[in-house]
Amino acid sequence: SKIRTECAVARKYSVAAVCVAPYYVSVAREELLGSPVAVGTAIGFPHGCMSQAAKLAELRECMANGATEIDVALNVLAIKSGRLDVAQRELEEIVRMAAGKAKIKAVFEHSIYTPEEKRAVLTMIRSTGVEFVKIQNMLSGHGARVEDVKLAHEILGRNVGIKIDGGIKTLAQAEQLMAAGATR
């Protein structure tokens, strides 16, 4: 009932998307039929440390159930182990599989990376064809900051949108993040 109630609110205000757990994708799709609101979900959460095959299976199921926006948790263990190539190949395959069916948002858990890793991860993401980078705040204890958005925008350019994941409490804060380069 909570999913149905929140989908009604999303429909009323014509938000871009509602993000639900994969379990609720079909319910959200049903509630949002005929509206401009997309159904989003997340795969590989929270740390993206499962096999590529598992992520692809989750992606297939979510798209079959009606998800048209997918937040993909990058494989942080591969990245932190110096295997950025593994995370990149995985993300490229996800983008390929979703082409024409769903928008892919790569989750950038900014607080766990060193400054050098941040630049490397954002550069890698830019090369994969994702539509958005989602600046995540789950592990940081705080929302995205202006400096996080500026760095992402500097590296991603105009071809990759920047989505902020929660933590926005005021209109002024939202305006600051948008001015820094956030697009959603």
PDB file of C-alpha atoms in Angstrom:
ATOM      1  CA  SER A   1       0.000   0.000   0.000  1.00  0.00           C
ATOM      2  CA  LYS A   2       2.925   2.361   0.668  1.00  0.00           C
ATOM      3  CA  ILE A   3       4.248   1.814  -2.882  1.00  0.00           C
ATOM      4  CA  ARG A   4       0.793   2.544  -4.341  1.00  0.00           C
ATOM      5  CA  THR A   5       0.440   5.711  -2.229  1.00  0.00           C
ATOM      6  CA  GLU A   6       3.865   7.042  -3.204  1.00  0.00           C
ATOM      7  CA  CYS A   7       3.253   6.256  -6.882  1.00  0.00           C
ATOM      8  CA  ALA A   8       0.087   8.374  -6.689  1.00  0.00           C
ATOM      9  CA  VAL A   9       2.145  11.261  -5.272  1.00  0.00           C
ATOM     10  CA  ALA A  10       4.745  10.816  -8.031  1.00  0.00           C
ATOM     11  CA  ARG A  11       1.998  10.841 -10.670  1.00  0.00           C
ATOM     12  CA  LYS A  12       0.418  13.972  -9.144  1.00  0.00           C
ATOM     13  CA  TYR A  13       3.697  15.921  -9.311  1.00  0.00           C
ATOM     14  CA  SER A  14       4.996  14.304 -12.535  1.00  0.00           C
ATOM     15  CA  VAL A  15       8.392  13.460 -11.068  1.00  0.00           C
ATOM     16  CA  ALA A  16      10.937  11.868 -13.406  1.00  0.00           C
ATOM     17  CA  ALA A  17      10.891   8.434 -11.789  1.00  0.00           C
ATOM     18  CA  VAL A  18       9.958   6.367  -8.787  1.00  0.00           C
ATOM     19  CA  CYS A  19      12.690   4.047  -7.559  1.00  0.00           C
ATOM     20  CA  VAL A  20      11.532   0.853  -5.873  1.00  0.00           C
ATOM     21  CA  ALA A  21      13.162  -2.397  -4.827  1.00  0.00           C
ATOM     22  CA  PRO A  22      13.168  -5.004  -7.629  1.00  0.00           C
ATOM     23  CA  TYR A  23      10.426  -6.891  -5.779  1.00  0.00           C
ATOM     24  CA  TYR A  24       8.013  -3.975  -6.302  1.00  0.00           C
ATOM     25  CA  VAL A  25       8.786  -3.082  -9.931  1.00  0.00           C
ATOM     26  CA  SER A  26       5.636  -4.721 -11.324  1.00  0.00           C
ATOM     27  CA  VAL A  27       3.441  -3.001  -8.697  1.00  0.00           C
ATOM     28  CA  ALA A  28       4.937   0.413  -9.501  1.00  0.00           C
ATOM     29  CA  ARG A  29       4.586  -0.230 -13.244  1.00  0.00           C
ATOM     30  CA  GLU A  30       0.909  -1.053 -12.754  1.00  0.00           C
ATOM     31  CA  GLU A  31       0.330   2.079 -10.663  1.00  0.00           C
ATOM     32  CA  LEU A  32       2.137   4.380 -13.096  1.00  0.00           C
ATOM     33  CA  LEU A  33       0.715   3.117 -16.390  1.00  0.00           C
ATOM     34  CA  GLY A  34      -0.310   6.029 -18.573  1.00  0.00           C
ATOM     35  CA  SER A  35       1.775   8.551 -16.641  1.00  0.00           C
ATOM     36  CA  PRO A  36       5.097  10.138 -17.642  1.00  0.00           C
ATOM     37  CA  VAL A  37       6.712   8.801 -14.452  1.00  0.00           C
ATOM     38  CA  ALA A  38       9.337   6.120 -15.093  1.00  0.00           C
ATOM     39  CA  VAL A  39       9.758   3.040 -12.927  1.00  0.00           C
ATOM     40  CA  GLY A  40      13.275   2.757 -11.589  1.00  0.00           C
ATOM     41  CA  THR A  41      15.029   0.152  -9.523  1.00  0.00           C
ATOM     42  CA  ALA A  42      18.513  -0.805  -8.409  1.00  0.00           C
ATOM     43  CA  ILE A  43      20.600  -3.825  -9.261  1.00  0.00           C
ATOM     44  CA  GLY A  44      23.648  -5.113  -7.481  1.00  0.00           C
ATOM     45  CA  PHE A  45      22.922  -3.237  -4.294  1.00  0.00           C
ATOM     46  CA  PRO A  46      24.464  -2.208  -2.135  1.00  0.00           C
ATOM     47  CA  HIS A  47      28.092  -2.752  -3.191  1.00  0.00           C
ATOM     48  CA  GLY A  48      27.882  -4.428  -6.583  1.00  0.00           C
ATOM     49  CA  CYS A  49      30.098  -7.280  -5.438  1.00  0.00           C
ATOM     50  CA  MET A  50      28.210 -10.177  -6.976  1.00  0.00           C
ATOM     51  CA  SER A  51      29.065 -11.844 -10.266  1.00  0.00           C
ATOM     52  CA  GLN A  52      28.382 -10.153 -13.571  1.00  0.00           C
ATOM     53  CA  ALA A  53      26.019 -13.006 -14.443  1.00  0.00           C
ATOM     54  CA  ALA A  54      23.970 -12.299 -11.309  1.00  0.00           C
ATOM     55  CA  LYS A  55      23.708  -8.592 -12.146  1.00  0.00           C
ATOM     56  CA  LEU A  56      22.678  -9.341 -15.723  1.00  0.00           C
ATOM     57  CA  ALA A  57      20.004 -11.769 -14.511  1.00  0.00           C
ATOM     58  CA  GLU A  58      18.691  -9.105 -12.137  1.00  0.00           C
ATOM     59  CA  LEU A  59      18.703  -6.550 -14.969  1.00  0.00           C
ATOM     60  CA  ARG A  60      16.764  -8.876 -17.305  1.00  0.00           C
ATOM     61  CA  GLU A  61      14.126  -9.580 -14.656  1.00  0.00           C
ATOM     62  CA  CYS A  62      13.696  -5.926 -13.692  1.00  0.00           C
ATOM     63  CA  MET A  63      13.299  -4.827 -17.308  1.00  0.00           C
ATOM     64  CA  ALA A  64      10.840  -7.675 -17.984  1.00  0.00           C
ATOM     65  CA  ASN A  65       8.786  -6.484 -15.004  1.00  0.00           C
ATOM     66  CA  GLY A  66       8.659  -2.912 -16.301  1.00  0.00           C
ATOM     67  CA  ALA A  67      11.685  -1.004 -14.976  1.00  0.00           C
ATOM     68  CA  THR A  68      12.892   1.625 -17.437  1.00  0.00           C
ATOM     69  CA  GLU A  69      15.554   3.223 -15.240  1.00  0.00           C
ATOM     70  CA  ILE A  70      18.190   1.086 -13.549  1.00  0.00           C
ATOM     71  CA  ASP A  71      20.653   2.199 -10.867  1.00  0.00           C
ATOM     72  CA  VAL A  72      23.700  -0.073 -11.110  1.00  0.00           C
ATOM     73  CA  ALA A  73      25.968  -0.523  -8.106  1.00  0.00           C
ATOM     74  CA  LEU A  74      29.526  -0.682  -9.386  1.00  0.00           C
ATOM     75  CA  ASN A  75      31.707  -3.534  -8.189  1.00  0.00           C
ATOM     76  CA  VAL A  76      33.552  -1.632  -5.464  1.00  0.00           C
ATOM     77  CA  LEU A  77      35.677  -4.655  -4.530  1.00  0.00           C
ATOM     78  CA  ALA A  78      37.052  -4.837  -8.073  1.00  0.00           C
ATOM     79  CA  ILE A  79      37.655  -1.080  -8.120  1.00  0.00           C
ATOM     80  CA  LYS A  80      39.341  -0.970  -4.703  1.00  0.00           C
ATOM     81  CA  SER A  81      41.487  -3.963  -5.758  1.00  0.00           C
ATOM     82  CA  GLY A  82      42.798  -2.039  -8.735  1.00  0.00           C
ATOM     83  CA  ARG A  83      40.629  -3.929 -11.258  1.00  0.00           C
ATOM     84  CA  LEU A  84      38.805  -0.993 -12.800  1.00  0.00           C
ATOM     85  CA  ASP A  85      38.803  -2.970 -16.066  1.00  0.00           C
ATOM     86  CA  VAL A  86      36.533  -5.597 -14.497  1.00  0.00           C
ATOM     87  CA  ALA A  87      34.041  -2.976 -13.319  1.00  0.00           C
ATOM     88  CA  GLN A  88      34.156  -1.291 -16.723  1.00  0.00           C
ATOM     89  CA  ARG A  89      33.503  -4.482 -18.716  1.00  0.00           C
ATOM     90  CA  GLU A  90      30.586  -5.290 -16.445  1.00  0.00           C
ATOM     91  CA  LEU A  91      29.053  -1.830 -16.812  1.00  0.00           C
ATOM     92  CA  GLU A  92      29.540  -1.883 -20.595  1.00  0.00           C
ATOM     93  CA  GLU A  93      27.688  -5.197 -20.806  1.00  0.00           C
ATOM     94  CA  ILE A  94      24.836  -3.830 -18.693  1.00  0.00           C
ATOM     95  CA  VAL A  95      24.581  -0.743 -20.925  1.00  0.00           C
ATOM     96  CA  ARG A  96      24.573  -2.977 -24.011  1.00  0.00           C
ATOM     97  CA  MET A  97      21.830  -5.214 -22.622  1.00  0.00           C
ATOM     98  CA  ALA A  98      19.658  -2.264 -21.607  1.00  0.00           C
ATOM     99  CA  ALA A  99      20.073  -0.317 -24.868  1.00  0.00           C
ATOM    100  CA  GLY A 100      16.704   0.947 -26.053  1.00  0.00           C
ATOM    101  CA  LYS A 101      14.922  -0.574 -23.047  1.00  0.00           C
ATOM    102  CA  ALA A 102      16.161   1.210 -19.931  1.00  0.00           C
ATOM    103  CA  LYS A 103      18.306   4.146 -18.867  1.00  0.00           C
ATOM    104  CA  ILE A 104      21.354   3.121 -16.883  1.00  0.00           C
ATOM    105  CA  LYS A 105      22.580   5.146 -13.902  1.00  0.00           C
ATOM    106  CA  ALA A 106      25.993   4.158 -12.540  1.00  0.00           C
ATOM    107  CA  VAL A 107      26.087   4.525  -8.764  1.00  0.00           C
ATOM    108  CA  PHE A 108      29.085   6.585  -7.651  1.00  0.00           C
ATOM    109  CA  GLU A 109      29.605   5.992  -3.938  1.00  0.00           C
ATOM    110  CA  HIS A 110      31.947   8.963  -3.680  1.00  0.00           C
ATOM    111  CA  SER A 111      32.891   8.635  -0.027  1.00  0.00           C
ATOM    112  CA  ILE A 112      34.733   5.319  -0.387  1.00  0.00           C
ATOM    113  CA  TYR A 113      37.190   6.419  -3.064  1.00  0.00           C
ATOM    114  CA  THR A 114      40.478   8.267  -2.809  1.00  0.00           C
ATOM    115  CA  PRO A 115      40.764  11.439  -4.914  1.00  0.00           C
ATOM    116  CA  GLU A 116      42.675   9.468  -7.570  1.00  0.00           C
ATOM    117  CA  GLU A 117      40.093   6.677  -7.569  1.00  0.00           C
ATOM    118  CA  LYS A 118      37.260   9.202  -7.907  1.00  0.00           C
ATOM    119  CA  ARG A 119      38.796  10.607 -11.090  1.00  0.00           C
ATOM    120  CA  ALA A 120      39.527   7.135 -12.483  1.00  0.00           C
ATOM    121  CA  VAL A 121      36.035   5.806 -11.724  1.00  0.00           C
ATOM    122  CA  LEU A 122      34.280   8.848 -13.200  1.00  0.00           C
ATOM    123  CA  THR A 123      36.462   8.668 -16.320  1.00  0.00           C
ATOM    124  CA  MET A 124      35.648   4.973 -16.668  1.00  0.00           C
ATOM    125  CA  ILE A 125      31.927   5.624 -16.235  1.00  0.00           C
ATOM    126  CA  ARG A 126      31.997   8.369 -18.878  1.00  0.00           C
ATOM    127  CA  SER A 127      33.364   5.887 -21.429  1.00  0.00           C
ATOM    128  CA  THR A 128      30.639   3.262 -20.934  1.00  0.00           C
ATOM    129  CA  GLY A 129      27.584   5.037 -22.372  1.00  0.00           C
ATOM    130  CA  VAL A 130      25.524   5.356 -19.192  1.00  0.00           C
ATOM    131  CA  GLU A 131      22.892   8.097 -19.152  1.00  0.00           C
ATOM    132  CA  PHE A 132      23.500   9.190 -15.554  1.00  0.00           C
ATOM    133  CA  VAL A 133      25.919   9.001 -12.684  1.00  0.00           C
ATOM    134  CA  LYS A 134      24.067   8.762  -9.412  1.00  0.00           C
ATOM    135  CA  ILE A 135      26.032  10.340  -6.594  1.00  0.00           C
ATOM    136  CA  GLN A 136      25.165   8.026  -3.726  1.00  0.00           C
ATOM    137  CA  ASN A 137      25.193   8.951  -0.063  1.00  0.00           C
ATOM    138  CA  MET A 138      24.481   5.601   1.540  1.00  0.00           C
ATOM    139  CA  LEU A 139      27.967   5.054   2.953  1.00  0.00           C
ATOM    140  CA  SER A 140      29.048   8.653   3.527  1.00  0.00           C
ATOM    141  CA  GLY A 141      26.532   9.666   6.174  1.00  0.00           C
ATOM    142  CA  HIS A 142      25.898  12.875   4.249  1.00  0.00           C
ATOM    143  CA  GLY A 143      24.352  13.787   0.929  1.00  0.00           C
ATOM    144  CA  ALA A 144      26.217  14.906  -2.134  1.00  0.00           C
ATOM    145  CA  ARG A 145      28.139  18.095  -1.676  1.00  0.00           C
ATOM    146  CA  VAL A 146      28.749  20.846  -4.181  1.00  0.00           C
ATOM    147  CA  GLU A 147      32.387  19.811  -4.569  1.00  0.00           C
ATOM    148  CA  ASP A 148      31.316  16.219  -5.392  1.00  0.00           C
ATOM    149  CA  VAL A 149      29.014  17.458  -8.124  1.00  0.00           C
ATOM    150  CA  LYS A 150      31.596  19.885  -9.520  1.00  0.00           C
ATOM    151  CA  LEU A 151      34.178  17.112  -9.807  1.00  0.00           C
ATOM    152  CA  ALA A 152      31.702  14.756 -11.485  1.00  0.00           C
ATOM    153  CA  HIS A 153      30.547  17.475 -13.891  1.00  0.00           C
ATOM    154  CA  GLU A 154      34.146  18.409 -14.743  1.00  0.00           C
ATOM    155  CA  ILE A 155      34.963  14.827 -15.711  1.00  0.00           C
ATOM    156  CA  LEU A 156      31.634  13.719 -17.199  1.00  0.00           C
ATOM    157  CA  GLY A 157      30.906  16.793 -19.278  1.00  0.00           C
ATOM    158  CA  ARG A 158      27.446  17.369 -20.704  1.00  0.00           C
ATOM    159  CA  ASN A 159      26.820  13.904 -22.129  1.00  0.00           C
ATOM    160  CA  VAL A 160      26.233  12.151 -18.783  1.00  0.00           C
ATOM    161  CA  GLY A 161      23.599  13.466 -16.392  1.00  0.00           C
ATOM    162  CA  ILE A 162      24.244  13.729 -12.669  1.00  0.00           C
ATOM    163  CA  LYS A 163      21.569  12.497 -10.285  1.00  0.00           C
ATOM    164  CA  ILE A 164      21.719  13.204  -6.572  1.00  0.00           C
ATOM    165  CA  ASP A 165      20.591  10.420  -4.262  1.00  0.00           C
ATOM    166  CA  GLY A 166      18.754  11.874  -1.301  1.00  0.00           C
ATOM    167  CA  GLY A 167      20.093  14.069   1.438  1.00  0.00           C
ATOM    168  CA  ILE A 168      18.567  17.235  -0.015  1.00  0.00           C
ATOM    169  CA  LYS A 169      16.677  19.071   2.698  1.00  0.00           C
ATOM    170  CA  THR A 170      16.129  22.584   1.302  1.00  0.00           C
ATOM    171  CA  LEU A 171      15.403  24.356  -1.960  1.00  0.00           C
ATOM    172  CA  ALA A 172      18.621  26.353  -1.521  1.00  0.00           C
ATOM    173  CA  GLN A 173      20.639  23.139  -1.273  1.00  0.00           C
ATOM    174  CA  ALA A 174      18.964  21.753  -4.402  1.00  0.00           C
ATOM    175  CA  GLU A 175      19.691  24.972  -6.281  1.00  0.00           C
ATOM    176  CA  GLN A 176      23.368  24.880  -5.236  1.00  0.00           C
ATOM    177  CA  LEU A 177      23.725  21.280  -6.459  1.00  0.00           C
ATOM    178  CA  MET A 178      21.996  22.104  -9.748  1.00  0.00           C
ATOM    179  CA  ALA A 179      24.243  25.138 -10.253  1.00  0.00           C
ATOM    180  CA  ALA A 180      27.263  22.864  -9.680  1.00  0.00           C
ATOM    181  CA  GLY A 181      26.124  20.530 -12.476  1.00  0.00           C
ATOM    182  CA  ALA A 182      23.480  18.154 -11.112  1.00  0.00           C
ATOM    183  CA  THR A 183      20.709  17.465 -13.612  1.00  0.00           C
ATOM    184  CA  ARG A 184      18.309  15.422 -11.492  1.00  0.00           C
TER     185      ARG A 184
END
